[in-house]
Short mmCIF file of C-alpha atoms and ligand atoms in Angstrom, two decimals:
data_model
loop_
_atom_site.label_atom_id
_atom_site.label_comp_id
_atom_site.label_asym_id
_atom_site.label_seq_id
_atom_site.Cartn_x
_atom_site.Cartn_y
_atom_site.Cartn_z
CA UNK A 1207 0.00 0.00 0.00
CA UNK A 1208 2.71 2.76 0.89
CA UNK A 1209 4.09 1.48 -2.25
CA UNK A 1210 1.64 2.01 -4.18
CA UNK A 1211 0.69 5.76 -2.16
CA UNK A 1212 4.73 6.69 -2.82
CA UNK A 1213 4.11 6.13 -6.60
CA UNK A 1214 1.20 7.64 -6.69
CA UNK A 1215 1.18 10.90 -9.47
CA UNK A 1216 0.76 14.26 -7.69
CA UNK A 1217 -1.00 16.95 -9.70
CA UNK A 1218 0.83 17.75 -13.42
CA UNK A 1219 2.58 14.08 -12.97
CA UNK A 1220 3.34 11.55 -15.40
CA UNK A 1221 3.07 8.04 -14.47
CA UNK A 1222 6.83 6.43 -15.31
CA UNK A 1223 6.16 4.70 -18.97
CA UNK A 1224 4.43 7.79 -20.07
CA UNK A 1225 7.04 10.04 -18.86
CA UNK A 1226 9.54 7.61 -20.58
CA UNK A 1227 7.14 7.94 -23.43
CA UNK A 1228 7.21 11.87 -23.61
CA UNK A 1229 11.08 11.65 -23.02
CA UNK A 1230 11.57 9.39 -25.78
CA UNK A 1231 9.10 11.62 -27.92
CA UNK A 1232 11.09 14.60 -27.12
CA UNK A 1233 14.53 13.05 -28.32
CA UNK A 1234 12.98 11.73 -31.37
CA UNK A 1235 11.67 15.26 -32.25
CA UNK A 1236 14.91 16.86 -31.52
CA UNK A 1237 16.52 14.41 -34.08
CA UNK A 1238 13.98 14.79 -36.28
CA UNK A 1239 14.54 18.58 -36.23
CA UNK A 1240 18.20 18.79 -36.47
CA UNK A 1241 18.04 16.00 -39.51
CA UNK A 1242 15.20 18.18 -40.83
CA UNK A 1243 17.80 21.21 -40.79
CA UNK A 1244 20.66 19.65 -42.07
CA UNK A 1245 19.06 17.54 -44.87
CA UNK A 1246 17.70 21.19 -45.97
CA UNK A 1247 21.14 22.58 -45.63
CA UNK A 1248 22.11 19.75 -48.27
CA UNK A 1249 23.06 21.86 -51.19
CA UNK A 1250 23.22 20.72 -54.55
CA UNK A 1251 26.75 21.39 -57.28
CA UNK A 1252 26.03 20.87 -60.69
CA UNK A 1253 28.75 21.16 -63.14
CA UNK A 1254 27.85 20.72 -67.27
CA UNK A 1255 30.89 20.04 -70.23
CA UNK A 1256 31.31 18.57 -73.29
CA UNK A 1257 33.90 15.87 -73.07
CA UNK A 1258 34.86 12.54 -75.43
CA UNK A 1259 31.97 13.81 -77.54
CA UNK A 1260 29.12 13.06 -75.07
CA UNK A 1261 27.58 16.03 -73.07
CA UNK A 1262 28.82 15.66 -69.28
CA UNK A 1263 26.64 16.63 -66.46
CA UNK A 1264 28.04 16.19 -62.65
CA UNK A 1265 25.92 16.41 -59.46
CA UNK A 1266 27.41 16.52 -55.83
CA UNK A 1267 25.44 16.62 -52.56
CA UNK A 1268 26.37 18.17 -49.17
CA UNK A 1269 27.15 20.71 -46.82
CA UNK A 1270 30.00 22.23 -48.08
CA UNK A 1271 28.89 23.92 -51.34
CA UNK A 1272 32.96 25.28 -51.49
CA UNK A 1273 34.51 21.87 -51.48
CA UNK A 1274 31.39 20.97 -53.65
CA UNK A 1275 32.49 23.05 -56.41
CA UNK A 1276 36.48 22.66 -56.51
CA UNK A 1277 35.48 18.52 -56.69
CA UNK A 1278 33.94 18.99 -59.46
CA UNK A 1279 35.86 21.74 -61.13
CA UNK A 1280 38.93 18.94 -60.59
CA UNK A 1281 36.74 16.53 -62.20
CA UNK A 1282 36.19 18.33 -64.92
CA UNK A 1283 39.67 18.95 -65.77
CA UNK A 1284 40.48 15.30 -64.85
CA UNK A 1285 38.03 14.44 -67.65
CA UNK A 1286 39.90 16.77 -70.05
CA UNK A 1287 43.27 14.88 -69.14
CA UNK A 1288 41.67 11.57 -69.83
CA UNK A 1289 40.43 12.52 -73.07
CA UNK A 1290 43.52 13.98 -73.89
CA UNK A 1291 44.75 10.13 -73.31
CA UNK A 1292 41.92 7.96 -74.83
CA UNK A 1293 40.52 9.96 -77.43
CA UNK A 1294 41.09 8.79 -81.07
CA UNK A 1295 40.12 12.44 -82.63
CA UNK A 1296 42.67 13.93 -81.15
CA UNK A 1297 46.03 14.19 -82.77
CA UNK A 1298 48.58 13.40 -79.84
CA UNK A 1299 46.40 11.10 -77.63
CA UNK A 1300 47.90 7.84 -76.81
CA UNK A 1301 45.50 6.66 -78.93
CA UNK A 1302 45.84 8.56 -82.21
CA UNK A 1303 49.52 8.08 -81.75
CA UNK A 1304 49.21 4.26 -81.19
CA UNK A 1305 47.20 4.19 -84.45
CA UNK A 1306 49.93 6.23 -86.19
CA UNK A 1307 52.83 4.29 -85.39
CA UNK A 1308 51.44 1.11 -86.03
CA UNK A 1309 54.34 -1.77 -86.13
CA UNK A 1310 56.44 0.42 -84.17
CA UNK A 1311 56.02 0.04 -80.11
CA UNK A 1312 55.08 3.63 -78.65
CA UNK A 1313 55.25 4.89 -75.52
CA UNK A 1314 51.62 5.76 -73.61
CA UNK A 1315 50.73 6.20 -70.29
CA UNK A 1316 50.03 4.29 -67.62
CA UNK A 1317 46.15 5.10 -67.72
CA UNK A 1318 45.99 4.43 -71.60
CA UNK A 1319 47.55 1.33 -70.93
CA UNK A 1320 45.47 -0.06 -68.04
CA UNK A 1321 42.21 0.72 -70.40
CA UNK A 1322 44.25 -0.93 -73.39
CA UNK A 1323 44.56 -3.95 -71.29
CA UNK A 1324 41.39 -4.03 -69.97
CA UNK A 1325 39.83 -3.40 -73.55
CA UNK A 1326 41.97 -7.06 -74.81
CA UNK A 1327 40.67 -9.06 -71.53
CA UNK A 1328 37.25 -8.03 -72.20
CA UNK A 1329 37.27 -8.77 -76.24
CA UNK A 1330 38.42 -12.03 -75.08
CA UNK A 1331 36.23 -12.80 -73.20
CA UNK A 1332 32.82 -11.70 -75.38
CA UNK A 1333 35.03 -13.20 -78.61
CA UNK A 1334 35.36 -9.83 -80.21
CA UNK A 1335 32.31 -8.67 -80.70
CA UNK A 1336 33.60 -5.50 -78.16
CA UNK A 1337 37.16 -5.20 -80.44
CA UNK A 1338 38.69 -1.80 -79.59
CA UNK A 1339 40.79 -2.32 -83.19
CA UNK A 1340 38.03 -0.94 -85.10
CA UNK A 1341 39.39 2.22 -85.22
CA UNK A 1342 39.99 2.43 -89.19
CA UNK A 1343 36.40 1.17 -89.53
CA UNK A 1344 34.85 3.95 -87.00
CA UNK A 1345 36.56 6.64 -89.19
CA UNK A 1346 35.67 5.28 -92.42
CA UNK A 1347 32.20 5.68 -91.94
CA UNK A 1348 32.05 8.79 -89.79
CA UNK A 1349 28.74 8.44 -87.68
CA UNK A 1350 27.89 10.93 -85.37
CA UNK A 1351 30.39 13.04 -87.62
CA UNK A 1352 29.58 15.70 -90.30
CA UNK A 1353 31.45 13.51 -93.03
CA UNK A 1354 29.54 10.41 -92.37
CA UNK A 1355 29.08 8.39 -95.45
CA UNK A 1356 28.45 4.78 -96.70
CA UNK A 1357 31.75 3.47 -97.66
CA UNK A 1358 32.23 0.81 -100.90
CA UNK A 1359 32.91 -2.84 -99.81
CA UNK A 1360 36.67 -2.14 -100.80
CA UNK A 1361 37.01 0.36 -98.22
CA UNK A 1362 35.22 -1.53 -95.70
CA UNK A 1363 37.24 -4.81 -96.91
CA UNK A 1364 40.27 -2.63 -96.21
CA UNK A 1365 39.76 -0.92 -92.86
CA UNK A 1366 38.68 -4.25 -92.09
CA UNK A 1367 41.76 -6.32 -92.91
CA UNK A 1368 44.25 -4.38 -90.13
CA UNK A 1369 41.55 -4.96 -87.12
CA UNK A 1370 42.03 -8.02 -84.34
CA UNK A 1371 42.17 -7.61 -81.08
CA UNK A 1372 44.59 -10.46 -80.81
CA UNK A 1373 47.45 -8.41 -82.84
CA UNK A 1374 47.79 -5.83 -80.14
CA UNK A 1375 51.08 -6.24 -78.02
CA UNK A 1376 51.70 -4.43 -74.23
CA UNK A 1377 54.54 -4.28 -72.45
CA UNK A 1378 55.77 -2.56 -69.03
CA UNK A 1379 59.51 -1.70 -68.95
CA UNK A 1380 60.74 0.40 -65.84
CA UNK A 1381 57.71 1.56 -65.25
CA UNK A 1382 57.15 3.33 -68.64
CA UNK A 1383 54.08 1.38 -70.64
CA UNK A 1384 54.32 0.67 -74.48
CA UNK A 1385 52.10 -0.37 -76.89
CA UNK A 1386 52.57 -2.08 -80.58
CA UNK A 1387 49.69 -2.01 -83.09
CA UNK A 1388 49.83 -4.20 -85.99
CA UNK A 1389 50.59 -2.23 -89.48
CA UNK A 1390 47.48 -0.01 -90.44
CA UNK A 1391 45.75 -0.86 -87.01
CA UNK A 1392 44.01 1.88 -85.52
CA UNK A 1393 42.41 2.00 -81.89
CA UNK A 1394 38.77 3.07 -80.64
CA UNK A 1395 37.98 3.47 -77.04
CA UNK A 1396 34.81 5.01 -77.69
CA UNK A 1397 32.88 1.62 -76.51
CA UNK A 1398 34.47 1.54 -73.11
CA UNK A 1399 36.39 4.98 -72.50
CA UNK A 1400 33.40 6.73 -70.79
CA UNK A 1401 33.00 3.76 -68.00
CA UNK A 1402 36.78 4.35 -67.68
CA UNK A 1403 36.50 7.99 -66.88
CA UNK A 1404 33.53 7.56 -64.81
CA UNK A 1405 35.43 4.97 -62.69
CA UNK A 1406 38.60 7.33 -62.29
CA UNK A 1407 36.41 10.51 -61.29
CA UNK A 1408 34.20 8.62 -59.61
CA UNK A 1409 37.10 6.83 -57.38
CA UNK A 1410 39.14 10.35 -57.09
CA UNK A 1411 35.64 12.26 -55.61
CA UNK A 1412 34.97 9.22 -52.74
CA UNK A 1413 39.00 9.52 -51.94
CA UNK A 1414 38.79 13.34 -51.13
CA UNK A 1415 35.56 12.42 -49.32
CA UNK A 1416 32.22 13.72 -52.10
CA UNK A 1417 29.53 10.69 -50.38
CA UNK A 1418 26.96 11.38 -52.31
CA UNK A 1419 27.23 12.34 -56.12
CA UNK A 1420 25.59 11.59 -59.76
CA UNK A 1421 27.74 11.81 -63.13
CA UNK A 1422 26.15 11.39 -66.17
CA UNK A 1423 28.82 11.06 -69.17
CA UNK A 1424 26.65 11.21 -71.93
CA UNK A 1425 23.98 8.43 -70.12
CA UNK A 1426 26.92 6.25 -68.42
CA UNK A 1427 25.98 6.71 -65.27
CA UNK A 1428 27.62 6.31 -61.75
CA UNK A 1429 26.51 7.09 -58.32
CA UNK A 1430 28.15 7.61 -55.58
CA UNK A 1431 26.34 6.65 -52.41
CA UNK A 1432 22.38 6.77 -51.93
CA UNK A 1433 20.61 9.58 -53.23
CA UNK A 1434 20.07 12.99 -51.31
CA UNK A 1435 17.13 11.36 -49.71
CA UNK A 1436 18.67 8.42 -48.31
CA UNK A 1437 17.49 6.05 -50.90
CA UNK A 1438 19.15 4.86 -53.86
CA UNK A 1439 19.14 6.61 -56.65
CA UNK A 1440 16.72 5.39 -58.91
CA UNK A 1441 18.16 5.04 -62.71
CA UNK A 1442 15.49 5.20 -65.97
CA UNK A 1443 16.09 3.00 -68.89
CA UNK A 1444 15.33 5.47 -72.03
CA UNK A 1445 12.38 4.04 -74.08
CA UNK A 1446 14.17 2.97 -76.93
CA UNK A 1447 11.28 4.22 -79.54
CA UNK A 1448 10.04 7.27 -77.19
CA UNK A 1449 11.54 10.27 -77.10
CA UNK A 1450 14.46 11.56 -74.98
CA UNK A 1451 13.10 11.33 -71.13
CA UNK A 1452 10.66 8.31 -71.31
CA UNK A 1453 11.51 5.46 -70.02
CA UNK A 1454 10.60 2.04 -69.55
CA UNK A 1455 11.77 1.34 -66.38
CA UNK A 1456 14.74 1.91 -63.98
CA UNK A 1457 17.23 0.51 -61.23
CA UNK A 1458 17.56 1.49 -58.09
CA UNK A 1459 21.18 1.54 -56.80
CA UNK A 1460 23.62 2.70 -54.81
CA UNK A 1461 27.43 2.96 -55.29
CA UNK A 1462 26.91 1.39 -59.13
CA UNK A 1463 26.83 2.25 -62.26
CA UNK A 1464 23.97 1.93 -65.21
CA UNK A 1465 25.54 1.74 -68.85
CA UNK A 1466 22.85 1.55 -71.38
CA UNK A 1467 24.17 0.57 -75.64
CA UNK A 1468 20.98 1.15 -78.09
CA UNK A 1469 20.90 2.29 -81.97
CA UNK A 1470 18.92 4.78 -81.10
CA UNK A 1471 21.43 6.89 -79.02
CA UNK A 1472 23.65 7.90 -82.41
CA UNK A 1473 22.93 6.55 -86.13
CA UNK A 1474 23.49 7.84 -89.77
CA UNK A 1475 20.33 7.42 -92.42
CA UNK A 1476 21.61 7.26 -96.45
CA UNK A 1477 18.77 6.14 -98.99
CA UNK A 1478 16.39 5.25 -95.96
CA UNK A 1479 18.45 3.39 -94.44
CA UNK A 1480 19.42 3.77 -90.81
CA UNK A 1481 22.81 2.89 -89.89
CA UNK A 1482 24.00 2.64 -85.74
CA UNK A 1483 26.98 3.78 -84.66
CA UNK A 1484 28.03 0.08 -82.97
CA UNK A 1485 30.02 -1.73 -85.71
CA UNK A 1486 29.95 -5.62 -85.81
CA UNK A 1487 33.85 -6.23 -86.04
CA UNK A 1488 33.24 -9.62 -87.98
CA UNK A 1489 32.06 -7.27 -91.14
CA UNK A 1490 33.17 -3.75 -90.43
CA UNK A 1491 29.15 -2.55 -91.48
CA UNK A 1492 26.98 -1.20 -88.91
CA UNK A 1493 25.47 -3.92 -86.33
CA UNK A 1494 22.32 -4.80 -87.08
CA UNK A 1495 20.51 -5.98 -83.56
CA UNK A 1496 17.53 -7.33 -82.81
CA UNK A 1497 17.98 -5.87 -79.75
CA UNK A 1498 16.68 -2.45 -79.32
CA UNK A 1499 19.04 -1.33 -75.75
CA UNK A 1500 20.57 -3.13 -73.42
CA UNK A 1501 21.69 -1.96 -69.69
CA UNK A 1502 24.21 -3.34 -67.31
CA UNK A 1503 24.22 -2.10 -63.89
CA UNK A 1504 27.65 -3.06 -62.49
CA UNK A 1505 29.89 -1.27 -59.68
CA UNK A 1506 32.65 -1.28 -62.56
CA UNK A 1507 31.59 1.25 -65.06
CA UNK A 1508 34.56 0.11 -67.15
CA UNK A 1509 33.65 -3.12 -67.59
CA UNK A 1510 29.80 -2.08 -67.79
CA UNK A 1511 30.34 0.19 -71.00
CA UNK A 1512 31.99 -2.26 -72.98
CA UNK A 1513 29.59 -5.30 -72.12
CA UNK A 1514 26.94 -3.78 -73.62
CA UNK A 1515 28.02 -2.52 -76.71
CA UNK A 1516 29.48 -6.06 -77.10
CA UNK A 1517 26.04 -7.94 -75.53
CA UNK A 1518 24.09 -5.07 -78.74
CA UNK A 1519 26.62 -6.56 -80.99
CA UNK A 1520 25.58 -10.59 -79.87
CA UNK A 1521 21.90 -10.07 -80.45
CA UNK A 1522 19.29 -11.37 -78.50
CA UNK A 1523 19.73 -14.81 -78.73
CA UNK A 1524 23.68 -15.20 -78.40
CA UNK A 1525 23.57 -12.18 -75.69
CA UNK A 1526 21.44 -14.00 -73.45
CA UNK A 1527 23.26 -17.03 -73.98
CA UNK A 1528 26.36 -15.15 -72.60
CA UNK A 1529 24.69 -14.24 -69.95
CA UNK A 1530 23.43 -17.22 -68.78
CA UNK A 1531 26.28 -18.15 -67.38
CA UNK A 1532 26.40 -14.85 -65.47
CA UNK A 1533 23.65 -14.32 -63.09
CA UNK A 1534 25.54 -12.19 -61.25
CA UNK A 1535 25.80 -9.59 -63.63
CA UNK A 1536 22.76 -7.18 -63.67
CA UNK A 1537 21.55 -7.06 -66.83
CA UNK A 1538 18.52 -6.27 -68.80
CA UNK A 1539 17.87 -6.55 -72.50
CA UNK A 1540 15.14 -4.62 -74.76
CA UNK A 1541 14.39 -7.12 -78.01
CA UNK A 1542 10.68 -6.25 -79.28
CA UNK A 1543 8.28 -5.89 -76.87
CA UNK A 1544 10.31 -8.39 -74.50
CA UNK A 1545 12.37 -6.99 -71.44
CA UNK A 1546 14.50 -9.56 -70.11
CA UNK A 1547 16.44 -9.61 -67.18
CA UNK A 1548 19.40 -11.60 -65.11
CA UNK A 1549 18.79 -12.73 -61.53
CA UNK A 1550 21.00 -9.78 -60.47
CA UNK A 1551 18.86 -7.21 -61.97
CA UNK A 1552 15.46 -8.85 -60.77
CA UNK A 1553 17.06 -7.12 -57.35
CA UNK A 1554 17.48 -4.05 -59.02
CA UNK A 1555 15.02 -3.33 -61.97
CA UNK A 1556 11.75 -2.11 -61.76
CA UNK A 1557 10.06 -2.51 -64.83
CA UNK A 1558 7.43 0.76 -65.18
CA UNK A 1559 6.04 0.51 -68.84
CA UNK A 1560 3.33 -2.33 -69.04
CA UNK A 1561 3.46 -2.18 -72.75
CA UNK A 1562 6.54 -4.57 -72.34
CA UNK A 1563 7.07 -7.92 -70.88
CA UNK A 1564 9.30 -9.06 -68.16
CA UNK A 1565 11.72 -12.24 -68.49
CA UNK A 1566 14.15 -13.83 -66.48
CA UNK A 1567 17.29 -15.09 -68.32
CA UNK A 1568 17.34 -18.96 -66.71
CA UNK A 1569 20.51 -19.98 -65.41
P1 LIG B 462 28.78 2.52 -77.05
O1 LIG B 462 28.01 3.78 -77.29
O2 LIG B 462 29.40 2.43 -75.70
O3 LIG B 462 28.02 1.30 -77.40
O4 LIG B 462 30.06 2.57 -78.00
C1 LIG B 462 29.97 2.87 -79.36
C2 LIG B 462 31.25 3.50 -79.83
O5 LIG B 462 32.33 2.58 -79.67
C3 LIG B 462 31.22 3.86 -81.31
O6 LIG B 462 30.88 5.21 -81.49
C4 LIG B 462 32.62 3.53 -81.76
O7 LIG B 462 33.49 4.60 -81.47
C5 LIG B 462 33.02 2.36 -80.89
N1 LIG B 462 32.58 1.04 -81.37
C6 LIG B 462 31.57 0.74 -82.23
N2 LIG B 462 31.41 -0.59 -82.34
C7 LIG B 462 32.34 -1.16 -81.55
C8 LIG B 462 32.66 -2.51 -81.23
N3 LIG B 462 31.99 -3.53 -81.76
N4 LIG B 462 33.68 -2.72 -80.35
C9 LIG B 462 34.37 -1.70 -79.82
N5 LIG B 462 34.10 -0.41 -80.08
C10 LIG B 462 33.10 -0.14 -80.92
MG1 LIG B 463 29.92 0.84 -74.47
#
């Protein structure tokens, strides 16, 4: 009984759960206040350029709008460097000069020769239908250039005859990198270069600390951390027959990357006909795909960019063949009205448009 009278609330009292009730309440307010502050202190640093011919647009989240801004002004000139390296239209890139020297070994960096090794592992292993070698082909026909134009066979046959992966030689000699083409070989990173510059900028703004950031090179994408409201950052696949902006689904990820290969992202048209801007190595013409865009959402925008020009390349049937026996690549393939999708991206992928159907590759 005195128990019970000592416990007993006075006037204005809480009983002892409710006052750890309004206690609790109170902290969780407080935290929801100060979270409420800071997330609207959040600021937002958006940087735009034009860099290995693909508009560039850069988005960093956080406090410090200051740091914000010299990350991604470093960026940007970090982007300029690496397509000072990898680009094959200009003059004295690694590239170009590879190309030009051809037979001879040449000196390149140590960059241009981690991509140039990279770019050999990964024709391997989707048996050339990625072939960085193209280079005389890519020229020949121009697209996305003012000088495009439909080539004769002899041309083609000719551009054609100095490609192969397998001809290209590396080698590392205290520590300086070299590279021999064979004769009349020329190089093309533009299949894979933009992963490789995502993954350098991306890697350099998480070093000096940027934890949550978009970059868009020309739709390669890679995010760094969750999105601004916690969540990941949700990804659209572009409609591949709808304009710019609609899209038929998306991913939502975090740390990753989305690389997305279609036709309709660059293409020439001569006599009604509409030739793509991915070349099928095996006959130096313009792919022609059944598949209308494919997407890989991989942490390694590298390797990401040059799957899927390589998986367009494949077609449907082969493609998903190859990646059958890699379920643990995200991937998701547009052929027709069919959408079909690894067991990694079933974790991932949302599909939005109903006009399509969804399909799991088996294993
Ligand atoms: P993407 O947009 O990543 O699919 O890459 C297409 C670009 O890569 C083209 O504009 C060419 O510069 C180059 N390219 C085209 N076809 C191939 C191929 N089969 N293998 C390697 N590079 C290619
Ligand atoms: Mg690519």
């Amino acid at each position: 009984m005195s128990v019970f009278i000592r416990f007993k609330k006075r006037a204005g009292e809480l009983s002892q759960p409710r006052a750890i009730f309004t206690v609790l309440f109170a902290v969780a307010l407080v935290a929801l206040l100060i979270f409420g502050v800071s997330a609207r202190r959040e600021k937002e640093v958006v940087s735009e350029s034009f860099h290995l011919g693909t508009y560039i647009n850069l988005r960093a989240y956080g406090r410090d709008k200051k740091f914000l801004e010299t990350e991604l002004n470093g960026a940007k000139s970090e982007m300029s460097r690496l397509e000072g390296l990898f680009s094959a239209n200009i003059a004295d890139s690694d590239i170009s000069r590879a190309g030009a020297s051809s037979g001879e070994w040449v000196e390149i960096s140590a960059e241009t020769a981690s991509l140039a090794a990279r770019s050999l592992e990964i024709a391997n292993m989707t048996g050339g239908t990625f072939d960085p070698t193209i280079g005389a082909i890519v020229k020949l026909w121009g697209i996305g250039t003012s000088s495009a134009r439909v080539p004769s066979r002899e041309e083609t046959a000719q551009a054609l005859a100095a490609a192969g992966w397998e001809k290209v030689s590396l080698c590392e000699e205290d520590g300086k990198y070299f590279i021999k083409l064979a004769h009349g070989q020329m190089l093309d990173m533009g299949a894979i270069a933009k992963g490789r510059v995502a993954d350098i900028v991306r890697a350099k703004l998480a070093d000096d600390g940027v934890t949550c950031a978009l970059l868009n090179l020309g739709g390669n994408v890679v995010v760094i951390g969750s999105a601004p409201n916690g969540g990941p950052w949700k990804i659209g696949i572009q409609h591949p027959d709808e304009p710019r902006g609609e899209y038929i689904g998306f991913f939502a990820v975090t740390d990753s990357s989305v690389v997305t290969s279609g036709a309709y992202e660059r293409y020439f048209e001569a006599d009604g006909v509409r030739y793509c801007h991915i070349f099928d190595p095996s006959t130096g013409l313009p792919a022609v795909s059944d598949i209308s865009s494919v997407t890989i959402a991989d942490a390694d925008s590298t390797f990401a960019d040059a799957l899927c020009t390589a998986l367009y390349v494949m077609g449907c049937a082969k493609s998903l063949e190859f990646m059958r026996a890699r379920p643990d690549i995200a991937a998701v393939v547009v052929s027709d009205k069919k959408v079909y999708i690894t067991p990694a991206a079933k974790k991932t992928f949302t599909l939005t448009d109903k006009n399509f159907t969804l399909e799991e590759i088996p294993q």
